[in-house]
mmCIF file of C-alpha atoms in Angstrom:
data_model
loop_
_atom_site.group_PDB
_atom_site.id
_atom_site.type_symbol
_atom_site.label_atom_id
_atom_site.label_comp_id
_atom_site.label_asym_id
_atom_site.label_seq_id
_atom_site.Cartn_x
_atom_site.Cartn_y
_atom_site.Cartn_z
ATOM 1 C CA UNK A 1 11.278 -1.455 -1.520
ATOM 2 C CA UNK A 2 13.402 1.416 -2.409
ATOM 3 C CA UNK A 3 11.381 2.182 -5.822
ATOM 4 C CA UNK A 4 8.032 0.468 -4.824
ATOM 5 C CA UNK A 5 5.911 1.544 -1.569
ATOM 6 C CA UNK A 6 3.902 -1.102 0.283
ATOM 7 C CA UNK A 7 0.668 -0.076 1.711
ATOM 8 C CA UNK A 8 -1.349 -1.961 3.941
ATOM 9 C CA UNK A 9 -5.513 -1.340 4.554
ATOM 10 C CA UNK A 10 -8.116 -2.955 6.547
ATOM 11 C CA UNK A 11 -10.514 -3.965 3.804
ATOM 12 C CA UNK A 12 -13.000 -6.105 7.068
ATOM 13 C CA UNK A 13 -12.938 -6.329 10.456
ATOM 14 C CA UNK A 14 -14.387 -5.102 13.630
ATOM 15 C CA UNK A 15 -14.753 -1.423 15.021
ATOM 16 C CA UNK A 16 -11.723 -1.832 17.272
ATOM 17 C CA UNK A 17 -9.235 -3.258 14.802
ATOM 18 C CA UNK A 18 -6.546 -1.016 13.219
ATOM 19 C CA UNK A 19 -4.052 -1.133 10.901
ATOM 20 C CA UNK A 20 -0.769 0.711 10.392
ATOM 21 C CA UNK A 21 -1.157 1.716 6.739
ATOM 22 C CA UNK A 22 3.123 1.784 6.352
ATOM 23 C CA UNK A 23 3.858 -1.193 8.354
ATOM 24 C CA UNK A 24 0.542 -3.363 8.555
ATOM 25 C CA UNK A 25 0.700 -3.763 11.818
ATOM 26 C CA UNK A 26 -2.969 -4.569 13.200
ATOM 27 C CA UNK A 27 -3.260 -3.298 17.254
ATOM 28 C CA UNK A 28 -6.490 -2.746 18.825
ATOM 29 C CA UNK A 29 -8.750 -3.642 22.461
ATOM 30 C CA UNK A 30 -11.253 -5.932 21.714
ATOM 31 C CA UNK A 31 -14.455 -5.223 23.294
ATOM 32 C CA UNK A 32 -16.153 -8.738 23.058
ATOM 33 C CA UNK A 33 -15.143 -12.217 22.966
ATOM 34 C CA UNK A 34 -16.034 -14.281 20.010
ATOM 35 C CA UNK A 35 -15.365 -14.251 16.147
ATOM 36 C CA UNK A 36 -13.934 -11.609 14.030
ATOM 37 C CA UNK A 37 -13.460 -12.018 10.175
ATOM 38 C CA UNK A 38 -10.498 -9.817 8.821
ATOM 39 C CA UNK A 39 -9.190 -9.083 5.807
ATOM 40 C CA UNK A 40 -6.161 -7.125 4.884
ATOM 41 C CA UNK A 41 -5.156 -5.989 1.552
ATOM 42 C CA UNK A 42 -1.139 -5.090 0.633
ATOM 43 C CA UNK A 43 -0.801 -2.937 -2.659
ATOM 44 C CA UNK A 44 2.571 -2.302 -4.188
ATOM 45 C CA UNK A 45 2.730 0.932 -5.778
ATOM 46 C CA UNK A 46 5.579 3.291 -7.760
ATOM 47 C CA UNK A 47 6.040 6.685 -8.967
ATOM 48 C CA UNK A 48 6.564 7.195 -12.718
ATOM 49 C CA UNK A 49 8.175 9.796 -14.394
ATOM 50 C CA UNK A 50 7.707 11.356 -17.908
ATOM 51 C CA UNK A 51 10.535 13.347 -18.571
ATOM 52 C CA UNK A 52 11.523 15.625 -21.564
ATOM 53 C CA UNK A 53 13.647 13.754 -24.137
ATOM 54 C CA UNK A 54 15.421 16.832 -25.143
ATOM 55 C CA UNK A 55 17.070 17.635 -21.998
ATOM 56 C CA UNK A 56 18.053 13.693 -21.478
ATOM 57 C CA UNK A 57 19.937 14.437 -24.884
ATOM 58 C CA UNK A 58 22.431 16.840 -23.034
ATOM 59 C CA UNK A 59 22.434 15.076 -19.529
ATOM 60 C CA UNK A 60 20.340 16.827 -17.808
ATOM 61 C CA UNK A 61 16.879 15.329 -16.145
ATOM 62 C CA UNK A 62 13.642 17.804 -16.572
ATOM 63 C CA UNK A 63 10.578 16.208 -15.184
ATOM 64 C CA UNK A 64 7.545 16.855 -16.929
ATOM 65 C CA UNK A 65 4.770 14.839 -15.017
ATOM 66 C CA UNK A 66 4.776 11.924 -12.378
ATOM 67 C CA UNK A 67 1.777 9.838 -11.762
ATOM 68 C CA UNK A 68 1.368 6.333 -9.323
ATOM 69 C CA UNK A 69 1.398 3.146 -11.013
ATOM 70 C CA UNK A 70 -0.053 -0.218 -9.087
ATOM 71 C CA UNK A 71 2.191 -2.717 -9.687
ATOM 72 C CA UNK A 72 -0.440 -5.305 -7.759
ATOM 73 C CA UNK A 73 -2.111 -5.828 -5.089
ATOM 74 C CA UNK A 74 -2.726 -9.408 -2.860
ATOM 75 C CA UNK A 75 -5.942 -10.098 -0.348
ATOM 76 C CA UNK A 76 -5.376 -12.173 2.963
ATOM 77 C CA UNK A 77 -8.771 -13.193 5.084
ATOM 78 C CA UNK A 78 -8.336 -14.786 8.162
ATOM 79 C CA UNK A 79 -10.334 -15.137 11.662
ATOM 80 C CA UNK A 80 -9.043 -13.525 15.037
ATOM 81 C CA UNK A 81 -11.217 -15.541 18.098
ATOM 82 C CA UNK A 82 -10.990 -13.377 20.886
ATOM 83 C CA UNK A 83 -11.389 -15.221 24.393
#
């Protein structure tokens, strides 16, 4: 994922659960036992460039705006039981 970044985010779950945005690494200290619904969402995203065609004519790179693109985005639920 050179071009692309990943991002992770916590789209349900309990209080305690966190996520590593970068990674999507979930850590937390549950407080009860029991049931606890999660769902994690991972969104690809890139950086594009608009750049001025008259400089690209002579070799030369001038940026004239960036913006962030999603490329997509995918939705996992799943159940943690905590004992």
């Amino acid at each position: 994922f050179d071009i692309e970044k990943l991002t992770f985010t916590l789209e349900q779950g309990p209080a305690w659960l966190k996520i590593d945005e970068a990674t999507g690494l979930l850590s937390g200290t549950p407080d009860v036992a029991g049931r606890a619904d999660v769902a994690v969402t991972a969104r690809v995203e890139r950086t594009v460039r608009t750049l001025d065609e008259k400089t690209l004519a002579w070799g030369n790179e001038k940026v004239l705006s960036t913006r962030t693109e999603s490329v997509g985005a995918v939705t996992q639920k799943f159940v943690v039981l905590v004992q």
